[in-house]
Tab-separated table of C-alpha atoms in Angstrom:
chain	number	residue	atom	x	y	z
A	5	ASP	CA	-13.466	9.213	6.652
A	6	GLN	CA	-11.256	6.237	6.904
A	7	GLN	CA	-12.917	2.732	6.229
A	8	VAL	CA	-9.961	0.872	7.362
A	9	LYS	CA	-8.540	1.686	10.727
A	10	GLN	CA	-5.725	0.620	12.606
A	11	ASN	CA	-5.690	2.179	15.670
A	12	SER	CA	-2.619	0.955	17.533
A	13	PRO	CA	0.192	3.263	15.897
A	14	SER	CA	2.514	1.051	17.631
A	15	LEU	CA	3.138	-2.443	19.504
A	16	SER	CA	6.146	-3.721	21.251
A	17	VAL	CA	6.911	-7.453	22.023
A	18	GLN	CA	9.426	-9.674	23.417
A	19	GLU	CA	10.801	-11.882	21.350
A	20	GLY	CA	9.405	-15.459	20.641
A	21	ARG	CA	5.862	-13.981	22.342
A	22	ILE	CA	2.742	-13.338	20.061
A	23	SER	CA	2.106	-10.316	18.190
A	24	ILE	CA	-1.266	-9.314	17.632
A	25	LEU	CA	-2.132	-6.726	14.993
A	26	ASN	CA	-5.657	-5.366	14.594
A	27	CYS	CA	-7.752	-3.602	11.984
A	28	ASP	CA	-11.274	-2.610	11.774
A	29	TYR	CA	-13.408	-1.720	8.951
A	30	THR	CA	-16.605	0.148	8.220
A	31	ASN	CA	-17.389	-0.686	4.857
A	32	SER	CA	-19.637	-3.906	4.397
A	33	MET	CA	-18.682	-3.850	0.421
A	34	PHE	CA	-15.061	-5.033	1.527
A	35	ASP	CA	-14.739	-8.928	0.927
A	36	TYR	CA	-10.890	-9.332	0.584
A	37	PHE	CA	-8.226	-8.223	3.107
A	38	LEU	CA	-4.828	-8.103	3.333
A	39	TRP	CA	-1.529	-7.309	5.499
A	40	TYR	CA	1.294	-5.524	3.890
A	41	LYS	CA	4.812	-5.419	5.719
A	42	LYS	CA	7.245	-2.115	5.338
A	43	TYR	CA	10.582	-1.626	6.368
A	44	PRO	CA	12.275	1.675	6.599
A	45	ALA	CA	13.262	3.173	3.171
A	46	GLU	CA	11.199	0.181	1.148
A	47	GLY	CA	8.296	-0.124	-0.044
A	48	PRO	CA	5.272	-2.070	1.490
A	49	THR	CA	5.373	-5.909	0.483
A	50	PHE	CA	2.678	-8.372	0.441
A	51	LEU	CA	2.363	-10.494	3.670
A	52	ILE	CA	-0.956	-12.449	3.824
A	53	SER	CA	-4.248	-11.811	3.007
A	54	ILE	CA	-7.717	-13.394	3.218
A	55	SER	CA	-10.962	-13.626	1.768
A	56	SER	CA	-14.746	-13.183	3.457
A	57	ILE	CA	-15.427	-16.471	2.836
A	58	LYS	CA	-13.207	-17.835	5.328
A	59	ASP	CA	-12.416	-16.717	8.787
A	60	LYS	CA	-8.607	-17.540	9.012
A	61	ASN	CA	-5.801	-18.142	6.871
A	62	GLU	CA	-2.215	-19.362	8.086
A	63	ASP	CA	1.029	-19.080	6.529
A	64	GLY	CA	3.786	-20.160	8.564
A	65	ARG	CA	4.529	-17.970	11.493
A	66	PHE	CA	1.579	-15.586	10.011
A	67	THR	CA	-2.232	-16.287	10.774
A	68	VAL	CA	-5.093	-13.712	9.800
A	69	PHE	CA	-8.232	-13.967	11.174
A	70	LEU	CA	-11.471	-12.305	10.198
A	71	ASN	CA	-14.361	-11.658	12.231
A	72	LYS	CA	-17.061	-10.414	9.442
A	73	SER	CA	-20.018	-9.449	12.056
A	74	ALA	CA	-17.433	-7.463	13.841
A	75	LYS	CA	-15.993	-5.869	10.773
A	76	HIS	CA	-12.667	-6.731	12.420
A	77	LEU	CA	-9.406	-8.685	11.525
A	78	SER	CA	-6.173	-9.400	13.095
A	79	LEU	CA	-2.746	-10.548	12.178
A	80	HIS	CA	-0.766	-12.849	14.634
A	81	ILE	CA	2.444	-13.688	14.839
A	82	VAL	CA	4.098	-16.811	16.484
A	83	PRO	CA	6.756	-16.762	17.378
A	84	SER	CA	7.636	-12.983	17.050
A	85	GLN	CA	11.421	-12.374	15.622
A	86	PRO	CA	13.438	-9.245	15.618
A	87	GLY	CA	13.396	-9.279	12.139
A	88	ASP	CA	9.727	-8.674	12.031
A	89	SER	CA	10.049	-5.085	13.499
A	90	ALA	CA	8.310	-3.163	10.769
A	91	VAL	CA	5.465	-0.686	10.183
A	92	TYR	CA	2.150	-3.440	9.080
A	93	PHE	CA	-0.573	-1.946	6.996
A	94	CYS	CA	-4.043	-3.792	6.822
A	95	ALA	CA	-5.508	-3.135	3.276
A	96	ALA	CA	-9.020	-3.899	2.305
A	97	SER	CA	-10.679	-4.171	-1.395
A	98	VAL	CA	-13.948	-4.607	-2.935
A	99	SER	CA	-14.397	-7.653	-5.782
A	100	GLY	CA	-14.109	-6.483	-9.299
A	101	SER	CA	-13.367	-2.829	-8.305
A	102	ALA	CA	-10.811	-1.169	-10.305
A	103	ARG	CA	-10.009	1.389	-7.215
A	104	GLN	CA	-8.383	-1.847	-5.312
A	105	LEU	CA	-7.124	-1.102	-1.978
A	106	THR	CA	-7.968	0.511	0.943
A	107	PHE	CA	-5.356	1.320	3.538
A	108	GLY	CA	-5.091	1.739	7.179
A	109	SER	CA	-2.862	3.759	9.000
A	110	GLY	CA	-0.206	1.082	10.152
A	111	THR	CA	1.284	-0.166	13.086
A	112	GLN	CA	4.762	-0.028	14.255
A	113	LEU	CA	5.482	-3.295	15.543
A	114	THR	CA	8.838	-3.637	17.711
A	115	VAL	CA	9.861	-6.779	18.782
A	116	LEU	CA	12.815	-6.441	21.904
A	117	PRO	CA	15.577	-9.088	21.787
B	20	GLU	CA	14.954	-9.586	-10.890
B	21	ALA	CA	11.318	-8.445	-10.688
B	22	GLN	CA	11.086	-4.970	-9.523
B	23	VAL	CA	8.916	-1.449	-9.705
B	24	THR	CA	11.370	1.471	-9.914
B	25	GLN	CA	11.016	5.114	-8.829
B	26	ASN	CA	13.060	7.800	-9.772
B	27	PRO	CA	14.027	10.232	-8.021
B	28	ARG	CA	13.987	8.671	-4.651
B	29	TYR	CA	14.309	11.998	-2.737
B	30	LEU	CA	13.708	15.415	-4.271
B	31	ILE	CA	13.420	18.879	-2.475
B	32	THR	CA	12.125	21.434	-4.769
B	33	VAL	CA	10.065	24.629	-4.854
B	34	THR	CA	6.439	25.436	-4.961
B	35	GLY	CA	5.382	25.768	-8.653
B	36	LYS	CA	8.285	24.509	-10.384
B	37	LYS	CA	6.950	21.273	-12.579
B	38	LEU	CA	8.573	17.993	-11.755
B	39	THR	CA	8.080	14.220	-12.785
B	40	VAL	CA	8.505	11.140	-10.840
B	41	THR	CA	9.077	8.221	-12.836
B	42	CYS	CA	7.739	4.386	-12.253
B	43	SER	CA	8.741	1.403	-14.311
B	44	GLN	CA	8.104	-2.307	-13.853
B	45	ASN	CA	9.545	-5.218	-15.426
B	46	MET	CA	6.986	-7.722	-14.627
B	47	ASN	CA	4.290	-6.927	-17.612
B	48	HIS	CA	1.634	-5.987	-15.184
B	49	GLU	CA	-1.624	-4.333	-16.436
B	50	TYR	CA	-2.260	-2.556	-13.555
B	51	MET	CA	-0.260	0.372	-12.315
B	52	SER	CA	-0.996	2.625	-9.602
B	53	TRP	CA	0.207	5.896	-7.542
B	54	TYR	CA	-0.159	6.294	-3.715
B	55	ARG	CA	0.626	8.706	-1.509
B	56	GLN	CA	1.522	7.916	2.627
B	57	ASP	CA	1.224	10.801	5.106
B	58	PRO	CA	1.450	10.606	9.088
B	59	GLY	CA	-1.851	8.823	10.318
B	60	LEU	CA	-3.526	8.587	7.178
B	61	GLY	CA	-1.736	5.461	5.595
B	62	LEU	CA	-1.345	5.153	2.088
B	63	ARG	CA	-4.313	6.656	-0.373
B	64	GLN	CA	-4.383	6.389	-3.938
B	65	ILE	CA	-3.799	9.301	-6.296
B	66	TYR	CA	-4.343	7.648	-10.140
B	67	TYR	CA	-4.458	4.076	-11.267
B	68	SER	CA	-3.994	2.684	-14.606
B	69	MET	CA	-5.706	-0.544	-15.704
B	70	ASN	CA	-3.608	-0.949	-19.286
B	71	VAL	CA	-2.028	1.265	-21.707
B	72	GLU	CA	-3.946	4.954	-22.281
B	73	VAL	CA	-6.353	3.773	-19.601
B	74	THR	CA	-6.122	5.887	-16.807
B	75	ASP	CA	-8.645	6.985	-13.881
B	76	LYS	CA	-8.559	9.164	-10.624
B	77	GLY	CA	-8.182	7.324	-7.093
B	78	ASP	CA	-9.024	9.061	-4.040
B	79	VAL	CA	-6.597	12.103	-3.962
B	80	PRO	CA	-5.863	13.192	-7.579
B	81	GLU	CA	-6.007	16.982	-7.123
B	82	GLY	CA	-2.979	18.435	-8.195
B	83	TYR	CA	-1.581	15.356	-9.805
B	84	LYS	CA	-1.384	14.070	-13.450
B	85	VAL	CA	-0.364	10.791	-14.945
B	86	SER	CA	0.139	8.880	-18.305
B	87	ARG	CA	0.609	5.390	-19.569
B	88	LYS	CA	1.657	5.411	-22.919
B	89	GLU	CA	3.622	2.342	-22.781
B	90	LYS	CA	2.969	-0.993	-20.510
B	91	ARG	CA	5.871	-0.452	-18.287
B	92	ASN	CA	6.218	3.076	-17.241
B	93	PHE	CA	3.506	5.197	-15.225
B	94	PRO	CA	4.948	9.122	-14.388
B	95	LEU	CA	3.455	11.149	-12.146
B	96	ILE	CA	3.712	14.554	-12.857
B	97	LEU	CA	3.103	17.526	-10.513
B	98	GLU	CA	2.249	20.483	-12.898
B	99	SER	CA	2.654	23.210	-10.211
B	100	PRO	CA	3.927	21.704	-6.941
B	101	SER	CA	2.524	22.995	-3.417
B	102	PRO	CA	3.821	22.251	-0.032
B	103	ASN	CA	0.733	20.141	0.804
B	104	GLN	CA	1.992	17.648	-1.841
B	105	THR	CA	5.196	17.272	0.280
B	106	SER	CA	4.727	13.621	0.892
B	107	LEU	CA	6.310	10.005	0.744
B	108	TYR	CA	5.051	8.588	-2.646
B	109	PHE	CA	4.740	4.962	-3.935
B	110	CYS	CA	4.070	3.319	-7.132
B	111	ALA	CA	2.702	-0.075	-7.204
B	112	SER	CA	1.733	-2.740	-10.197
B	113	SER	CA	0.016	-5.709	-10.460
B	114	PHE	CA	-1.280	-8.451	-12.965
B	115	GLY	CA	-5.092	-6.950	-13.359
B	116	THR	CA	-7.048	-6.297	-10.368
B	117	GLY	CA	-7.722	-9.877	-9.121
B	118	GLN	CA	-8.058	-10.341	-5.353
B	119	ASP	CA	-5.519	-13.151	-5.848
B	120	ARG	CA	-2.784	-11.118	-7.271
B	121	PRO	CA	-1.338	-8.590	-4.680
B	122	GLN	CA	0.401	-5.477	-5.562
B	123	HIS	CA	4.360	-4.841	-5.911
B	124	PHE	CA	5.444	-1.526	-4.495
B	125	GLY	CA	8.612	0.645	-5.363
B	126	ASP	CA	10.496	1.631	-2.619
B	127	GLY	CA	8.993	5.372	-2.226
B	128	THR	CA	9.864	8.645	-3.402
B	129	ARG	CA	10.167	11.235	-0.824
B	130	LEU	CA	9.330	14.634	-1.712
B	131	SER	CA	9.708	17.964	-0.253
B	132	ILE	CA	7.906	20.891	-1.533
B	133	LEU	CA	9.159	24.293	-0.086
């Protein structure tokens, strides 16, 4: 039973437009959420995170929104660039848990020039 | 350069032939972890280590062993590999398990067990 779900395996967006990647979770104990980005033949790299005490965190072109009541978070990329084409993983954790991260299955984002 | 190094990057082997995937980090991180990535399942944790000589099971530990004799190294051992262990493996490390300390990942090891 996957506790973190990314229901869209792929997403295509035109360069300059907004990309919205979605993630749902079922475990109400999760209180910290992260997005990782992965290029082919490389490991995932940390992109942005959000604590459950916030509903929004912004870093340049990347913004993560958290809706705790819906157990839903989303990553917005504005404007999208071809270099953003990658697989994006949503991950969640519980404070103080040594098990750390539970990952979603990933969404392949393709930004078309 | 701060990095997590995995070797080998690719390996094709046969069922039952013991293999070790090495992982080394140069960031003096206490926490290290192994994940496997399979289509449609994302990354699942195999084992983790909070520090030297401290290891524990993750979500999918069956068929794997690990050791942490030195802080920088965290090898993954498959004593008797089977085809269902064909996967893409990632090693990761971080300073502790604090939420503000994201994990750094290696570039992956693709294992094919025939």
